[in-house]
Amino acid sequence: MSARVGLHDLSVATTSLVLELDDLAAATGIDPAKYRLGLGQQQMSVPAPDEDPVTLAAAAAEPVLTRHGMDGIRTLYLATESGVDQSKSAGVFVHRLLGLPSTCRVVELKQACYGATAGLRAAADSIALRPDERALVIATDVARYQLDSPAEATQGAGAAAMLVAADPAIAELEAPCGISTADVDDFWRPNDRSTPLVDGKRSIDAYLDGVAAAWDDFRLHGGAEIGQIDRFCHHQPFTRMAAKALAGLAEHTSTQLAEDLIVASTTYNRRIGNTYTASLFFALAGLLDHDDELAGKRIGMVSYGSGSVSEVFSLRVADGYRSAGRGAATLAGLNARTPVDVERYRALHDAGIFGSDANITVEQTSPGPFHFCGIEEGARRYRRD
Ligand code: HMG
């Protein structure tokens, strides 16, 4: 990469409702310590009926445009595995809600939780070629599992929006990256299903194997040595998975890697749950907002998407990253969520699932500016207040 290219802004958003996992444990007769300690999860963000991956994406991206304007944005990559249409990109709805120019290309990317990493790399490579342009990469997902399944407590929802530009204010994306793709049935969602099929134990092994292979490829392609990485951010389906992945990497490289390297990266994820392709970038936001000593430091980024594709890459943090942060707004968003009890959460679980034949009006109940309004003549309708 010739020009310095990377993250110029990072903004995250989650839903307006929240469930305490202690309440879920009490309702299902599970020891709450299993969720708190075994999975490392405390809360789960729950979407209101008028919130979906499109509204979350727009909510995450709007503050970026308010701060930096739209000049030079010619690409929007929207990564999701909970897309709302098999043909049209969810990004096209977001493009209209945000008022982006018609001269901005829009495409949806999918490979489970890995999609946004591919978007970030593609955006950075194109900005390196045309440094006067900028690109928006948005990761957005609603993670829904079958009720009463072992994965239920890992659900969540949220979006992360990244502005990719030359001379980035937050972090430079370093050129080396390591990749590993393997066809594995660990987690997948066929077209006729609203929740995934999951082999939980296999998925953990597939994640660990994928990361080890991607690490080897990272080193082969000039990536930093393990001792030159100052912090790690992992994809976090549940925050203990980051600890498992760090321990796996320590064993694979025959080094000691203390859990201090990942603690700050779990701050938001333990309160939100799995956000699939956004999860890695919630981890990054958590780290940037809760660690004052990152200037000039290298962050090892560990991406995994079931099915599976893994990528290891690195970021070099810019000196002024603290002034580009959004920690106060993110915390305010988390604290503003309305608590729901288990009965209400379960009633909402399937509320957003309906066929395209029905004409449906969805009542506006969430306080944010972007709303899913329902289905009219087979098409999804969205509105900005
Ligand atoms: P499970 O079978 O309910 O849980 O499913 P478990 O019995 O394995 O317990 C989980 C942990 O809690 C264990 O710790 C227990 O010991 C501990 P570990 O041995 O793993 O360190 N535990 C307790 N701790 C304290 N007090 C207690 C207690 N009881 C148990 N009383 C599983 C867990 C993760 C498999 C399940 O939630 C699941 O299937 N989740 C979905 C799949 C998933 O998240 N996989 C992760 C890797 S794949 C991935 O990340 C991709 C993904 O994001 C999708 C995508 O890419 O799109 C999922």
Tab-separated table of C-alpha atoms and ligand atoms in Angstrom:
chain	number	residue	atom	x	y	z
A	1	MET	CA	0.000	0.000	0.000
A	2	SER	CA	1.655	3.256	-1.072
A	3	ALA	CA	-0.423	5.897	0.780
A	4	ARG	CA	-1.173	5.563	4.511
A	5	VAL	CA	-4.758	4.292	4.460
A	6	GLY	CA	-7.015	3.121	7.230
A	7	LEU	CA	-9.779	3.981	9.665
A	8	HIS	CA	-10.609	7.654	9.745
A	9	ASP	CA	-13.736	7.139	11.863
A	10	LEU	CA	-15.520	4.279	13.627
A	11	SER	CA	-19.042	4.575	14.987
A	12	VAL	CA	-21.202	1.830	16.486
A	13	ALA	CA	-24.913	1.513	17.223
A	14	THR	CA	-27.103	-1.073	18.855
A	15	THR	CA	-30.795	-1.637	19.509
A	16	SER	CA	-33.176	0.238	21.803
A	17	LEU	CA	-34.016	-2.799	23.990
A	18	VAL	CA	-31.889	-4.994	26.263
A	19	LEU	CA	-32.308	-8.276	28.135
A	20	GLU	CA	-30.282	-9.118	31.257
A	21	LEU	CA	-28.840	-12.612	30.852
A	22	ASP	CA	-29.340	-13.232	34.592
A	23	ASP	CA	-33.078	-12.965	33.849
A	24	LEU	CA	-32.807	-15.436	30.966
A	25	ALA	CA	-30.872	-17.826	33.221
A	26	ALA	CA	-33.492	-17.546	35.950
A	27	ALA	CA	-36.320	-18.201	33.477
A	28	THR	CA	-34.631	-21.241	31.947
A	29	GLY	CA	-33.182	-22.740	35.148
A	30	ILE	CA	-29.548	-22.237	34.119
A	31	ASP	CA	-26.829	-21.161	36.555
A	32	PRO	CA	-26.254	-17.447	35.741
A	33	ALA	CA	-22.498	-18.039	36.205
A	34	LYS	CA	-22.544	-20.066	32.987
A	35	TYR	CA	-23.463	-16.932	31.022
A	36	ARG	CA	-21.407	-14.454	33.037
A	37	LEU	CA	-18.240	-16.542	33.402
A	38	GLY	CA	-18.566	-19.489	31.008
A	39	LEU	CA	-19.584	-17.348	28.013
A	40	GLY	CA	-18.468	-13.965	29.386
A	41	GLN	CA	-21.787	-12.330	28.565
A	42	GLN	CA	-23.895	-9.986	30.699
A	43	GLN	CA	-26.627	-8.576	28.462
A	44	MET	CA	-28.168	-9.075	25.038
A	45	SER	CA	-29.347	-6.269	22.736
A	46	VAL	CA	-32.858	-6.987	21.460
A	47	PRO	CA	-34.296	-5.276	18.356
A	48	ALA	CA	-37.669	-3.550	18.572
A	49	PRO	CA	-40.075	-4.429	15.712
A	50	ASP	CA	-39.068	-1.294	13.781
A	51	GLU	CA	-35.317	-1.997	14.092
A	52	ASP	CA	-33.420	-4.274	11.704
A	53	PRO	CA	-29.973	-4.496	10.049
A	54	VAL	CA	-30.849	-1.540	7.789
A	55	THR	CA	-31.895	0.855	10.579
A	56	LEU	CA	-28.931	-0.211	12.727
A	57	ALA	CA	-26.543	0.400	9.823
A	58	ALA	CA	-27.960	3.870	9.190
A	59	ALA	CA	-27.807	4.712	12.909
A	60	ALA	CA	-24.137	3.677	13.074
A	61	ALA	CA	-23.168	5.593	9.930
A	62	GLU	CA	-25.025	8.877	10.447
A	63	PRO	CA	-22.596	10.275	13.071
A	64	VAL	CA	-19.713	9.569	10.669
A	65	LEU	CA	-21.336	11.660	7.942
A	66	THR	CA	-22.268	14.407	10.402
A	67	ARG	CA	-18.629	14.695	11.445
A	68	HIS	CA	-16.910	14.244	8.087
A	69	GLY	CA	-19.455	15.071	5.384
A	70	MET	CA	-19.980	13.031	2.224
A	71	ASP	CA	-17.377	14.524	-0.124
A	72	GLY	CA	-15.349	11.872	-1.898
A	73	ILE	CA	-17.437	8.924	-0.674
A	74	ARG	CA	-17.864	6.822	-3.812
A	75	THR	CA	-18.280	3.379	-2.247
A	76	LEU	CA	-20.512	1.872	0.429
A	77	TYR	CA	-19.779	-1.734	1.314
A	78	LEU	CA	-22.455	-3.142	3.575
A	79	ALA	CA	-21.562	-6.465	5.159
A	80	THR	CA	-24.282	-8.583	6.740
A	81	GLU	CA	-25.423	-12.168	7.106
A	82	SER	CA	-28.898	-11.126	8.173
A	83	GLY	CA	-29.723	-9.345	4.927
A	84	VAL	CA	-33.335	-8.389	4.258
A	85	ASP	CA	-33.458	-9.272	0.548
A	86	GLN	CA	-31.891	-11.980	-1.606
A	87	SER	CA	-31.266	-9.567	-4.461
A	88	LYS	CA	-31.188	-5.928	-3.415
A	89	SER	CA	-28.378	-4.795	-1.151
A	90	ALA	CA	-29.507	-3.619	2.273
A	91	GLY	CA	-26.964	-0.895	1.583
A	92	VAL	CA	-29.251	0.685	-1.011
A	93	PHE	CA	-31.870	1.354	1.679
A	94	VAL	CA	-29.118	2.764	3.893
A	95	HIS	CA	-27.825	4.902	1.006
A	96	ARG	CA	-31.244	6.596	0.720
A	97	LEU	CA	-31.782	6.959	4.470
A	98	LEU	CA	-28.421	8.705	4.769
A	99	GLY	CA	-28.857	10.851	1.649
A	100	LEU	CA	-25.619	9.621	0.061
A	101	PRO	CA	-24.924	10.860	-3.480
A	102	SER	CA	-26.075	8.800	-6.468
A	103	THR	CA	-22.410	8.631	-7.525
A	104	CYS	CA	-21.730	6.210	-4.662
A	105	ARG	CA	-21.580	2.507	-5.595
A	106	VAL	CA	-23.330	0.188	-3.146
A	107	VAL	CA	-22.872	-3.525	-2.667
A	108	GLU	CA	-23.680	-6.091	0.021
A	109	LEU	CA	-20.983	-8.529	1.158
A	110	LYS	CA	-21.617	-11.875	2.797
A	111	GLN	CA	-19.404	-14.511	4.389
A	112	ALA	CA	-20.831	-15.031	7.877
A	113	CYS	CA	-19.009	-12.914	10.465
A	114	TYR	CA	-16.069	-12.300	8.142
A	115	GLY	CA	-17.804	-10.089	5.531
A	116	ALA	CA	-16.833	-6.662	6.868
A	117	THR	CA	-13.158	-7.590	7.024
A	118	ALA	CA	-13.257	-8.257	3.280
A	119	GLY	CA	-15.028	-4.900	2.835
A	120	LEU	CA	-12.400	-3.069	4.854
A	121	ARG	CA	-9.562	-4.612	2.859
A	122	ALA	CA	-11.232	-3.909	-0.505
A	123	ALA	CA	-11.985	-0.322	0.536
A	124	ALA	CA	-8.421	0.294	1.757
A	125	ASP	CA	-6.898	-1.151	-1.418
A	126	SER	CA	-9.048	1.091	-3.601
A	127	ILE	CA	-8.294	4.204	-1.544
A	128	ALA	CA	-4.579	3.404	-1.814
A	129	LEU	CA	-5.085	3.602	-5.584
A	130	ARG	CA	-7.243	6.758	-5.474
A	131	PRO	CA	-6.331	8.542	-2.204
A	132	ASP	CA	-8.678	11.480	-2.852
A	133	GLU	CA	-11.675	9.139	-2.440
A	134	ARG	CA	-13.156	7.778	0.798
A	135	ALA	CA	-15.286	4.684	1.430
A	136	LEU	CA	-17.902	3.701	3.978
A	137	VAL	CA	-17.798	0.132	5.252
A	138	ILE	CA	-20.752	-0.858	7.414
A	139	ALA	CA	-21.057	-4.142	9.288
A	140	THR	CA	-24.585	-4.811	10.531
A	141	ASP	CA	-26.357	-7.871	11.895
A	142	VAL	CA	-29.117	-9.220	14.047
A	143	ALA	CA	-27.950	-12.550	15.521
A	144	ARG	CA	-31.011	-14.745	16.064
A	145	TYR	CA	-30.816	-18.343	17.232
A	146	GLN	CA	-33.524	-20.837	17.997
A	147	LEU	CA	-35.153	-20.294	21.389
A	148	ASP	CA	-33.989	-22.759	24.072
A	149	SER	CA	-30.920	-23.726	22.003
A	150	PRO	CA	-27.440	-23.553	23.611
A	151	ALA	CA	-26.745	-20.500	21.435
A	152	GLU	CA	-29.757	-18.477	22.637
A	153	ALA	CA	-27.719	-16.595	25.249
A	154	THR	CA	-25.200	-15.454	22.616
A	155	GLN	CA	-27.726	-13.512	20.505
A	156	GLY	CA	-27.278	-9.783	19.963
A	157	ALA	CA	-27.633	-7.009	17.400
A	158	GLY	CA	-25.631	-4.010	16.292
A	159	ALA	CA	-23.772	-2.208	13.534
A	160	ALA	CA	-20.333	-0.649	13.088
A	161	ALA	CA	-19.645	2.011	10.465
A	162	MET	CA	-16.112	2.773	9.314
A	163	LEU	CA	-14.873	5.628	7.187
A	164	VAL	CA	-11.827	4.438	5.247
A	165	ALA	CA	-9.508	7.200	4.033
A	166	ALA	CA	-5.925	8.256	3.401
A	167	ASP	CA	-4.080	9.784	6.388
A	168	PRO	CA	-6.493	8.165	8.842
A	169	ALA	CA	-7.200	9.754	12.231
A	170	ILE	CA	-7.650	6.462	14.098
A	171	ALA	CA	-5.447	3.718	12.669
A	172	GLU	CA	-3.518	2.734	9.587
A	173	LEU	CA	-4.299	-0.639	8.035
A	174	GLU	CA	-0.957	-2.376	7.550
A	175	ALA	CA	-0.420	-4.163	4.233
A	176	PRO	CA	0.259	-7.766	5.332
A	177	CYS	CA	-2.698	-10.035	5.918
A	178	GLY	CA	-3.094	-13.761	6.467
A	179	ILE	CA	-6.028	-15.746	5.140
A	180	SER	CA	-7.447	-19.222	5.562
A	181	THR	CA	-10.558	-20.594	3.855
A	182	ALA	CA	-11.948	-24.066	4.608
A	183	ASP	CA	-15.319	-25.582	3.663
A	184	VAL	CA	-16.739	-26.613	7.050
A	185	ASP	CA	-20.310	-27.154	8.304
A	186	ASP	CA	-20.044	-25.421	11.672
A	187	PHE	CA	-22.723	-22.724	11.356
A	188	TRP	CA	-24.861	-21.907	8.322
A	189	ARG	CA	-28.320	-20.597	7.492
A	190	PRO	CA	-30.071	-22.106	4.451
A	191	ASN	CA	-32.323	-19.748	2.452
A	192	ASP	CA	-35.536	-21.147	3.935
A	193	ARG	CA	-34.536	-20.659	7.570
A	194	SER	CA	-34.706	-17.649	9.855
A	195	THR	CA	-32.253	-19.122	12.376
A	196	PRO	CA	-28.957	-20.896	11.663
A	197	LEU	CA	-28.038	-24.544	11.978
A	198	VAL	CA	-25.129	-24.775	14.394
A	199	ASP	CA	-22.669	-27.371	15.576
A	200	GLY	CA	-21.437	-25.326	18.526
A	201	LYS	CA	-18.434	-27.382	19.588
A	202	ARG	CA	-17.314	-27.843	15.996
A	203	SER	CA	-17.622	-24.102	15.402
A	204	ILE	CA	-15.217	-23.365	18.260
A	205	ASP	CA	-12.667	-25.831	16.875
A	206	ALA	CA	-13.137	-24.470	13.341
A	207	TYR	CA	-12.573	-20.918	14.639
A	208	LEU	CA	-9.363	-21.944	16.442
A	209	ASP	CA	-8.048	-23.946	13.466
A	210	GLY	CA	-8.883	-21.124	11.047
A	211	VAL	CA	-7.099	-18.523	13.139
A	212	ALA	CA	-3.970	-20.673	13.502
A	213	ALA	CA	-3.833	-21.190	9.730
A	214	ALA	CA	-4.462	-17.482	9.024
A	215	TRP	CA	-1.700	-16.582	11.496
A	216	ASP	CA	0.793	-18.773	9.612
A	217	ASP	CA	-0.223	-17.106	6.344
A	218	PHE	CA	0.081	-13.660	7.982
A	219	ARG	CA	3.674	-14.401	8.983
A	220	LEU	CA	4.441	-15.868	5.561
A	221	HIS	CA	3.275	-12.611	3.961
A	222	GLY	CA	5.402	-10.297	6.095
A	223	GLY	CA	3.062	-9.840	9.067
A	224	ALA	CA	4.474	-8.746	12.417
A	225	GLU	CA	5.966	-11.254	14.824
A	226	ILE	CA	3.774	-12.193	17.756
A	227	GLY	CA	5.935	-10.141	20.158
A	228	GLN	CA	5.446	-7.015	18.012
A	229	ILE	CA	1.692	-7.012	18.536
A	230	ASP	CA	0.604	-4.860	21.489
A	231	ARG	CA	-3.131	-5.685	21.735
A	232	PHE	CA	-5.538	-8.098	20.073
A	233	CYS	CA	-9.129	-7.755	18.868
A	234	HIS	CA	-11.006	-10.933	17.998
A	235	HIS	CA	-14.346	-11.740	16.497
A	236	GLN	CA	-16.406	-12.355	19.656
A	237	PRO	CA	-19.517	-14.521	19.341
A	238	PHE	CA	-19.261	-14.420	23.153
A	239	THR	CA	-16.385	-12.712	24.911
A	240	ARG	CA	-14.802	-15.881	26.343
A	241	MET	CA	-14.210	-16.914	22.732
A	242	ALA	CA	-11.623	-14.113	22.503
A	243	ALA	CA	-9.804	-15.647	25.491
A	244	LYS	CA	-9.959	-19.092	23.890
A	245	ALA	CA	-8.589	-17.682	20.617
A	246	LEU	CA	-5.789	-15.806	22.399
A	247	ALA	CA	-4.819	-18.970	24.296
A	248	GLY	CA	-4.948	-20.914	21.012
A	249	LEU	CA	-2.614	-18.416	19.363
A	250	ALA	CA	-0.251	-18.505	22.365
A	251	GLU	CA	-0.034	-22.277	22.095
A	252	HIS	CA	0.350	-22.156	18.315
A	253	THR	CA	3.228	-19.655	18.528
A	254	SER	CA	4.740	-21.068	21.753
A	255	THR	CA	4.466	-17.697	23.518
A	256	GLN	CA	2.817	-16.325	26.647
A	257	LEU	CA	-0.086	-13.986	25.808
A	258	ALA	CA	-1.699	-12.427	28.896
A	259	GLU	CA	-5.462	-11.806	28.934
A	260	ASP	CA	-4.653	-8.100	29.553
A	261	LEU	CA	-4.098	-7.934	25.792
A	262	ILE	CA	-7.830	-8.398	25.168
A	263	VAL	CA	-9.652	-7.135	28.272
A	264	ALA	CA	-10.656	-3.712	26.911
A	265	SER	CA	-11.792	-5.268	23.619
A	266	THR	CA	-14.577	-7.172	25.395
A	267	THR	CA	-16.164	-4.092	27.028
A	268	TYR	CA	-19.028	-3.517	24.597
A	269	ASN	CA	-19.471	-7.065	23.320
A	270	ARG	CA	-20.298	-8.485	26.759
A	271	ARG	CA	-23.188	-5.988	26.976
A	272	ILE	CA	-24.507	-6.493	23.433
A	273	GLY	CA	-23.973	-10.131	22.438
A	274	ASN	CA	-22.930	-11.460	19.065
A	275	THR	CA	-23.247	-8.887	16.315
A	276	TYR	CA	-21.816	-11.297	13.728
A	277	THR	CA	-19.858	-9.277	11.152
A	278	ALA	CA	-19.866	-6.150	13.364
A	279	SER	CA	-18.498	-8.014	16.390
A	280	LEU	CA	-14.805	-7.559	15.562
A	281	PHE	CA	-15.347	-3.821	15.151
A	282	PHE	CA	-17.293	-3.489	18.405
A	283	ALA	CA	-14.208	-5.123	19.935
A	284	LEU	CA	-12.006	-2.494	18.281
A	285	ALA	CA	-14.281	0.344	19.454
A	286	GLY	CA	-14.167	-1.059	23.002
A	287	LEU	CA	-10.382	-1.179	22.926
A	288	LEU	CA	-9.920	2.315	21.454
A	289	ASP	CA	-12.371	3.820	23.963
A	290	HIS	CA	-10.920	2.143	27.060
A	291	ASP	CA	-7.167	2.118	26.541
A	292	ASP	CA	-5.322	5.454	26.759
A	293	GLU	CA	-1.967	4.103	25.724
A	294	LEU	CA	-2.474	2.921	22.193
A	295	ALA	CA	-0.768	5.740	20.230
A	296	GLY	CA	1.750	4.177	17.851
A	297	LYS	CA	0.830	0.684	19.042
A	298	ARG	CA	0.005	-2.281	16.810
A	299	ILE	CA	-3.337	-4.081	17.140
A	300	GLY	CA	-3.645	-7.638	15.858
A	301	MET	CA	-7.092	-8.094	14.300
A	302	VAL	CA	-8.486	-11.630	14.192
A	303	SER	CA	-11.525	-12.165	11.980
A	304	TYR	CA	-13.507	-15.410	11.687
A	305	GLY	CA	-16.656	-16.177	9.731
A	306	SER	CA	-18.200	-19.627	9.924
A	307	GLY	CA	-18.234	-21.772	6.901
A	308	SER	CA	-15.346	-20.641	7.007
A	309	VAL	CA	-12.995	-17.739	6.244
A	310	SER	CA	-10.422	-16.427	8.724
A	311	GLU	CA	-8.147	-13.419	8.363
A	312	VAL	CA	-5.426	-11.962	10.554
A	313	PHE	CA	-4.320	-8.400	9.857
A	314	SER	CA	-2.913	-5.480	11.815
A	315	LEU	CA	-3.621	-1.827	12.528
A	316	ARG	CA	-1.135	0.821	13.624
A	317	VAL	CA	-2.887	3.315	15.934
A	318	ALA	CA	-2.579	7.023	15.058
A	319	ASP	CA	-1.234	9.503	17.638
A	320	GLY	CA	-4.462	11.501	17.873
A	321	TYR	CA	-6.852	8.535	18.095
A	322	ARG	CA	-8.348	9.651	21.422
A	323	SER	CA	-9.771	12.836	19.933
A	324	ALA	CA	-11.421	10.803	17.134
A	325	GLY	CA	-13.100	8.476	19.664
A	326	ARG	CA	-16.807	8.124	20.328
A	327	GLY	CA	-16.745	6.411	23.725
A	328	ALA	CA	-19.214	8.753	25.435
A	329	ALA	CA	-21.824	8.369	22.684
A	330	THR	CA	-21.427	4.589	22.612
A	331	LEU	CA	-21.834	4.299	26.372
A	332	ALA	CA	-24.849	6.610	26.282
A	333	GLY	CA	-26.420	4.376	23.597
A	334	LEU	CA	-25.888	1.269	25.702
A	335	ASN	CA	-27.237	2.869	28.855
A	336	ALA	CA	-30.272	4.288	27.047
A	337	ARG	CA	-31.603	0.847	26.100
A	338	THR	CA	-34.945	-0.050	27.662
A	339	PRO	CA	-34.858	-3.279	29.696
A	340	VAL	CA	-37.260	-6.016	28.587
A	341	ASP	CA	-38.232	-9.099	30.562
A	342	VAL	CA	-37.935	-12.627	29.209
A	343	GLU	CA	-41.609	-12.805	28.239
A	344	ARG	CA	-41.379	-9.616	26.157
A	345	TYR	CA	-38.067	-10.649	24.577
A	346	ARG	CA	-39.508	-14.019	23.562
A	347	ALA	CA	-42.592	-12.353	22.093
A	348	LEU	CA	-40.296	-10.102	20.037
A	349	HIS	CA	-38.045	-12.952	18.897
A	350	ASP	CA	-40.075	-13.744	15.770
A	351	ALA	CA	-41.823	-10.380	15.462
A	352	GLY	CA	-39.766	-9.290	12.473
A	353	ILE	CA	-40.294	-12.475	10.452
A	354	PHE	CA	-43.061	-12.287	7.857
A	355	GLY	CA	-43.488	-13.154	4.218
A	356	SER	CA	-43.412	-10.522	1.513
A	357	ASP	CA	-47.009	-11.235	0.396
A	358	ALA	CA	-48.656	-9.503	3.317
A	359	ASN	CA	-49.123	-5.762	3.520
A	360	ILE	CA	-47.862	-4.993	6.998
A	361	THR	CA	-47.513	-1.750	8.900
A	362	VAL	CA	-44.988	-1.788	11.715
A	363	GLU	CA	-45.628	0.646	14.514
A	364	GLN	CA	-42.803	3.010	15.388
A	365	THR	CA	-41.682	2.145	18.920
A	366	SER	CA	-37.926	2.749	18.941
A	367	PRO	CA	-36.630	6.253	19.756
A	368	GLY	CA	-33.945	6.425	17.038
A	369	PRO	CA	-34.309	8.374	13.786
A	370	PHE	CA	-34.472	5.351	11.439
A	371	HIS	CA	-37.454	2.993	11.293
A	372	PHE	CA	-38.578	-0.102	9.445
A	373	CYS	CA	-42.194	0.764	8.595
A	374	GLY	CA	-43.444	-2.538	7.156
A	375	ILE	CA	-44.101	-4.165	3.787
A	376	GLU	CA	-46.050	-2.589	0.964
A	377	GLU	CA	-46.542	-4.258	-2.419
A	378	GLY	CA	-43.884	-6.803	-1.471
A	379	ALA	CA	-41.222	-4.173	-0.765
A	380	ARG	CA	-39.721	-3.200	2.572
A	381	ARG	CA	-40.310	0.403	3.573
A	382	TYR	CA	-38.027	2.543	5.731
A	383	ARG	CA	-38.345	6.045	7.073
A	384	ARG	CA	-36.122	8.665	8.611
A	385	ASP	CA	-37.764	10.973	11.194
B	1	HMG	P1	-23.192	-24.935	25.610
B	1	HMG	O1	-23.135	-26.335	25.193
B	1	HMG	O2	-24.427	-24.483	26.213
B	1	HMG	O3	-22.128	-24.548	26.677
B	1	HMG	O4	-22.809	-24.072	24.307
B	1	HMG	P2	-21.004	-25.372	27.447
B	1	HMG	O5	-21.641	-26.437	28.235
B	1	HMG	O6	-19.872	-25.714	26.502
B	1	HMG	O7	-20.541	-24.211	28.424
B	1	HMG	C1	-19.970	-23.059	27.929
B	1	HMG	C2	-18.874	-22.655	28.902
B	1	HMG	O8	-19.477	-22.312	30.159
B	1	HMG	C3	-17.888	-23.790	29.193
B	1	HMG	O9	-16.614	-23.211	29.357
B	1	HMG	C4	-18.365	-24.320	30.538
B	1	HMG	O10	-17.350	-24.965	31.297
B	1	HMG	C5	-18.836	-23.043	31.203
B	1	HMG	P3	-15.361	-23.764	28.514
B	1	HMG	O11	-15.195	-25.177	28.910
B	1	HMG	O12	-15.741	-23.646	27.043
B	1	HMG	O13	-14.243	-22.846	28.867
B	1	HMG	N1	-19.831	-23.258	32.263
B	1	HMG	C6	-19.817	-22.600	33.430
B	1	HMG	N2	-18.985	-21.662	33.924
B	1	HMG	C7	-19.254	-21.180	35.192
B	1	HMG	N3	-20.313	-21.608	35.936
B	1	HMG	C8	-21.151	-22.545	35.473
B	1	HMG	C9	-20.924	-23.085	34.166
B	1	HMG	N4	-21.560	-23.995	33.395
B	1	HMG	C10	-20.875	-24.097	32.238
B	1	HMG	N5	-22.189	-22.941	36.210
B	1	HMG	C11	-21.765	-22.726	22.687
B	1	HMG	C12	-21.826	-23.078	24.164
B	1	HMG	C13	-20.761	-21.600	22.491
B	1	HMG	C14	-21.290	-23.948	21.904
B	1	HMG	C15	-23.177	-22.290	22.242
B	1	HMG	O14	-23.522	-21.088	22.879
B	1	HMG	C16	-23.305	-22.113	20.738
B	1	HMG	O15	-23.554	-23.048	19.993
B	1	HMG	N6	-23.141	-20.822	20.236
B	1	HMG	C17	-23.239	-20.500	18.827
B	1	HMG	C18	-21.997	-20.878	18.057
B	1	HMG	C19	-20.803	-20.049	18.474
B	1	HMG	O16	-20.916	-19.001	19.049
B	1	HMG	N7	-19.602	-20.539	18.096
B	1	HMG	C20	-18.388	-19.825	18.365
B	1	HMG	C21	-17.316	-20.048	17.299
B	1	HMG	S1	-17.985	-19.898	15.640
B	1	HMG	C22	-18.144	-18.175	15.383
B	1	HMG	O17	-17.646	-17.405	16.144
B	1	HMG	C23	-18.955	-17.746	14.211
B	1	HMG	C24	-20.325	-17.197	14.542
B	1	HMG	O18	-20.204	-15.893	15.079
B	1	HMG	C25	-21.204	-17.211	13.289
B	1	HMG	C26	-20.698	-16.521	12.034
B	1	HMG	O19	-19.534	-16.554	11.674
B	1	HMG	O20	-21.566	-16.000	11.332
B	1	HMG	C27	-21.044	-18.027	15.576
